[in-house]
Amino acid sequence: MGKKRNDFDIVGAERMTDTELSKKLGSYQRTESISISLGVILVIAGCISMFIQRDPILACALAFPGVALFLLVAKPAQTKKKALMQQQLGGFFRTELTKAYRSSEKAAGRERRQRRAGAGL
């Protein structure tokens, strides 16, 4: 078996298998979604407690960890996920992403032009 990689190791130019890539991306996605969910729940709980208890310390004790979860856990996980996708999928990922957004932008532009023409603008 190959050596076990640490999460903090920078992956070289080697290609990961589909299974490895799927596990790694799934791990980042799970971390990101759990952190965002918990962060949102904490911030909402802090806002609600501010209106009900009228205690700013309790509100801060709930809201600040929620924001910290987003900034310190979810954002880095999202960044790692994007970097890994870019590294492993390279030009294919960039091309597909560009095609998807370019076609939707063109369709949106056409719709806007049609609405303007129909409205007499």
PDB file of C-alpha atoms in Angstrom:
ATOM      1  CA  MET A   1       0.000   0.000   0.000  1.00  0.00           C
ATOM      2  CA  GLY A   2       1.082   3.564  -0.589  1.00  0.00           C
ATOM      3  CA  LYS A   3       1.910   5.884   2.230  1.00  0.00           C
ATOM      4  CA  LYS A   4      -0.957   7.549   4.023  1.00  0.00           C
ATOM      5  CA  ARG A   5      -1.306  11.235   3.241  1.00  0.00           C
ATOM      6  CA  ASN A   6      -2.005  13.856   5.840  1.00  0.00           C
ATOM      7  CA  ASP A   7      -4.822  16.346   5.174  1.00  0.00           C
ATOM      8  CA  PHE A   8      -2.289  19.168   5.404  1.00  0.00           C
ATOM      9  CA  ASP A   9       0.083  17.701   2.831  1.00  0.00           C
ATOM     10  CA  ILE A  10      -0.003  19.386  -0.509  1.00  0.00           C
ATOM     11  CA  VAL A  11      -0.895  16.861  -3.156  1.00  0.00           C
ATOM     12  CA  GLY A  12       1.685  16.830  -5.902  1.00  0.00           C
ATOM     13  CA  ALA A  13       1.039  16.599  -9.603  1.00  0.00           C
ATOM     14  CA  GLU A  14       0.002  12.953  -9.300  1.00  0.00           C
ATOM     15  CA  ARG A  15      -3.495  11.997 -10.305  1.00  0.00           C
ATOM     16  CA  MET A  16      -5.839  10.562  -7.719  1.00  0.00           C
ATOM     17  CA  THR A  17      -8.113   7.682  -8.595  1.00  0.00           C
ATOM     18  CA  ASP A  18     -11.807   8.448  -8.935  1.00  0.00           C
ATOM     19  CA  THR A  19     -12.487   6.762  -5.599  1.00  0.00           C
ATOM     20  CA  GLU A  20      -9.825   8.782  -3.768  1.00  0.00           C
ATOM     21  CA  LEU A  21     -10.997  12.001  -5.379  1.00  0.00           C
ATOM     22  CA  SER A  22     -14.605  11.251  -4.523  1.00  0.00           C
ATOM     23  CA  LYS A  23     -13.749  10.528  -0.871  1.00  0.00           C
ATOM     24  CA  LYS A  24     -11.642  13.667  -0.525  1.00  0.00           C
ATOM     25  CA  LEU A  25     -14.225  15.923  -2.201  1.00  0.00           C
ATOM     26  CA  GLY A  26     -16.996  14.301  -0.146  1.00  0.00           C
ATOM     27  CA  SER A  27     -15.068  14.971   3.036  1.00  0.00           C
ATOM     28  CA  TYR A  28     -14.591  18.645   2.145  1.00  0.00           C
ATOM     29  CA  GLN A  29     -18.238  18.965   1.111  1.00  0.00           C
ATOM     30  CA  ARG A  30     -19.444  17.364   4.344  1.00  0.00           C
ATOM     31  CA  THR A  31     -17.221  19.620   6.460  1.00  0.00           C
ATOM     32  CA  GLU A  32     -18.379  22.683   4.565  1.00  0.00           C
ATOM     33  CA  SER A  33     -22.096  21.892   4.765  1.00  0.00           C
ATOM     34  CA  ILE A  34     -22.042  20.907   8.466  1.00  0.00           C
ATOM     35  CA  SER A  35     -20.079  24.044   9.374  1.00  0.00           C
ATOM     36  CA  ILE A  36     -22.396  26.321   7.437  1.00  0.00           C
ATOM     37  CA  SER A  37     -25.489  24.674   8.920  1.00  0.00           C
ATOM     38  CA  LEU A  38     -24.219  24.906  12.490  1.00  0.00           C
ATOM     39  CA  GLY A  39     -23.029  28.466  11.904  1.00  0.00           C
ATOM     40  CA  VAL A  40     -26.421  29.561  10.589  1.00  0.00           C
ATOM     41  CA  ILE A  41     -28.221  27.855  13.477  1.00  0.00           C
ATOM     42  CA  LEU A  42     -25.964  29.568  16.020  1.00  0.00           C
ATOM     43  CA  VAL A  43     -26.385  32.999  14.431  1.00  0.00           C
ATOM     44  CA  ILE A  44     -30.180  32.601  14.257  1.00  0.00           C
ATOM     45  CA  ALA A  45     -30.240  31.390  17.870  1.00  0.00           C
ATOM     46  CA  GLY A  46     -28.199  34.432  18.868  1.00  0.00           C
ATOM     47  CA  CYS A  47     -30.614  36.789  17.087  1.00  0.00           C
ATOM     48  CA  ILE A  48     -33.657  35.127  18.636  1.00  0.00           C
ATOM     49  CA  SER A  49     -32.106  35.170  22.107  1.00  0.00           C
ATOM     50  CA  MET A  50     -31.356  38.872  21.693  1.00  0.00           C
ATOM     51  CA  PHE A  51     -35.041  39.601  21.131  1.00  0.00           C
ATOM     52  CA  ILE A  52     -36.353  37.215  23.785  1.00  0.00           C
ATOM     53  CA  GLN A  53     -33.792  37.490  26.596  1.00  0.00           C
ATOM     54  CA  ARG A  54     -32.485  40.957  25.750  1.00  0.00           C
ATOM     55  CA  ASP A  55     -29.057  39.788  26.855  1.00  0.00           C
ATOM     56  CA  PRO A  56     -26.322  40.941  24.459  1.00  0.00           C
ATOM     57  CA  ILE A  57     -23.713  38.683  26.051  1.00  0.00           C
ATOM     58  CA  LEU A  58     -25.816  35.579  25.354  1.00  0.00           C
ATOM     59  CA  ALA A  59     -26.442  36.756  21.807  1.00  0.00           C
ATOM     60  CA  CYS A  60     -22.730  37.323  21.243  1.00  0.00           C
ATOM     61  CA  ALA A  61     -21.901  33.964  22.839  1.00  0.00           C
ATOM     62  CA  LEU A  62     -24.091  32.292  20.221  1.00  0.00           C
ATOM     63  CA  ALA A  63     -23.539  34.488  17.162  1.00  0.00           C
ATOM     64  CA  PHE A  64     -19.745  34.846  17.237  1.00  0.00           C
ATOM     65  CA  PRO A  65     -19.025  31.092  17.247  1.00  0.00           C
ATOM     66  CA  GLY A  66     -21.453  30.759  14.332  1.00  0.00           C
ATOM     67  CA  VAL A  67     -19.532  33.320  12.317  1.00  0.00           C
ATOM     68  CA  ALA A  68     -16.238  31.755  13.393  1.00  0.00           C
ATOM     69  CA  LEU A  69     -17.422  28.333  12.167  1.00  0.00           C
ATOM     70  CA  PHE A  70     -18.099  29.806   8.778  1.00  0.00           C
ATOM     71  CA  LEU A  71     -14.845  31.750   8.529  1.00  0.00           C
ATOM     72  CA  LEU A  72     -12.483  29.235  10.123  1.00  0.00           C
ATOM     73  CA  VAL A  73     -13.947  25.894   9.018  1.00  0.00           C
ATOM     74  CA  ALA A  74     -16.381  26.209   6.100  1.00  0.00           C
ATOM     75  CA  LYS A  75     -14.456  28.738   4.015  1.00  0.00           C
ATOM     76  CA  PRO A  76     -11.118  26.846   4.121  1.00  0.00           C
ATOM     77  CA  ALA A  77     -12.912  23.581   3.295  1.00  0.00           C
ATOM     78  CA  GLN A  78     -14.540  25.246   0.298  1.00  0.00           C
ATOM     79  CA  THR A  79     -11.184  26.646  -0.816  1.00  0.00           C
ATOM     80  CA  LYS A  80      -9.495  23.227  -0.491  1.00  0.00           C
ATOM     81  CA  LYS A  81     -12.345  21.598  -2.410  1.00  0.00           C
ATOM     82  CA  LYS A  82     -12.062  24.075  -5.284  1.00  0.00           C
ATOM     83  CA  ALA A  83      -8.263  23.796  -5.386  1.00  0.00           C
ATOM     84  CA  LEU A  84      -8.436  19.995  -5.460  1.00  0.00           C
ATOM     85  CA  MET A  85     -11.008  20.033  -8.254  1.00  0.00           C
ATOM     86  CA  GLN A  86      -8.914  22.478 -10.240  1.00  0.00           C
ATOM     87  CA  GLN A  87      -5.751  20.446  -9.699  1.00  0.00           C
ATOM     88  CA  GLN A  88      -7.244  17.040 -10.475  1.00  0.00           C
ATOM     89  CA  LEU A  89      -9.666  17.967 -13.242  1.00  0.00           C
ATOM     90  CA  GLY A  90      -7.632  20.847 -14.646  1.00  0.00           C
ATOM     91  CA  GLY A  91      -8.660  22.077 -18.064  1.00  0.00           C
ATOM     92  CA  PHE A  92     -11.699  19.795 -18.289  1.00  0.00           C
ATOM     93  CA  PHE A  93     -13.266  21.343 -15.188  1.00  0.00           C
ATOM     94  CA  ARG A  94     -12.514  24.888 -16.335  1.00  0.00           C
ATOM     95  CA  THR A  95     -13.887  24.211 -19.833  1.00  0.00           C
ATOM     96  CA  GLU A  96     -17.099  22.611 -18.567  1.00  0.00           C
ATOM     97  CA  LEU A  97     -17.647  25.375 -16.012  1.00  0.00           C
ATOM     98  CA  THR A  98     -17.098  28.060 -18.616  1.00  0.00           C
ATOM     99  CA  LYS A  99     -19.455  26.351 -21.062  1.00  0.00           C
ATOM    100  CA  ALA A 100     -22.184  26.020 -18.447  1.00  0.00           C
ATOM    101  CA  TYR A 101     -22.007  29.622 -17.312  1.00  0.00           C
ATOM    102  CA  ARG A 102     -21.435  31.087 -20.748  1.00  0.00           C
ATOM    103  CA  SER A 103     -24.521  29.363 -22.170  1.00  0.00           C
ATOM    104  CA  SER A 104     -26.675  30.482 -19.223  1.00  0.00           C
ATOM    105  CA  GLU A 105     -25.335  34.049 -19.538  1.00  0.00           C
ATOM    106  CA  LYS A 106     -26.150  34.066 -23.253  1.00  0.00           C
ATOM    107  CA  ALA A 107     -29.673  32.807 -22.579  1.00  0.00           C
ATOM    108  CA  ALA A 108     -30.188  35.430 -19.872  1.00  0.00           C
ATOM    109  CA  GLY A 109     -28.933  38.143 -22.229  1.00  0.00           C
ATOM    110  CA  ARG A 110     -31.337  36.997 -24.936  1.00  0.00           C
ATOM    111  CA  GLU A 111     -34.250  37.066 -22.482  1.00  0.00           C
ATOM    112  CA  ARG A 112     -33.346  40.590 -21.371  1.00  0.00           C
ATOM    113  CA  ARG A 113     -33.147  41.800 -24.967  1.00  0.00           C
ATOM    114  CA  GLN A 114     -36.517  40.201 -25.770  1.00  0.00           C
ATOM    115  CA  ARG A 115     -38.148  41.822 -22.718  1.00  0.00           C
ATOM    116  CA  ARG A 116     -36.715  45.207 -23.620  1.00  0.00           C
ATOM    117  CA  ALA A 117     -37.884  44.866 -27.210  1.00  0.00           C
ATOM    118  CA  GLY A 118     -41.350  43.816 -26.018  1.00  0.00           C
ATOM    119  CA  ALA A 119     -41.547  46.695 -23.547  1.00  0.00           C
ATOM    120  CA  GLY A 120     -40.470  49.205 -26.181  1.00  0.00           C
ATOM    121  CA  LEU A 121     -37.279  50.217 -24.343  1.00  0.00           C
TER     122      LEU A 121
END
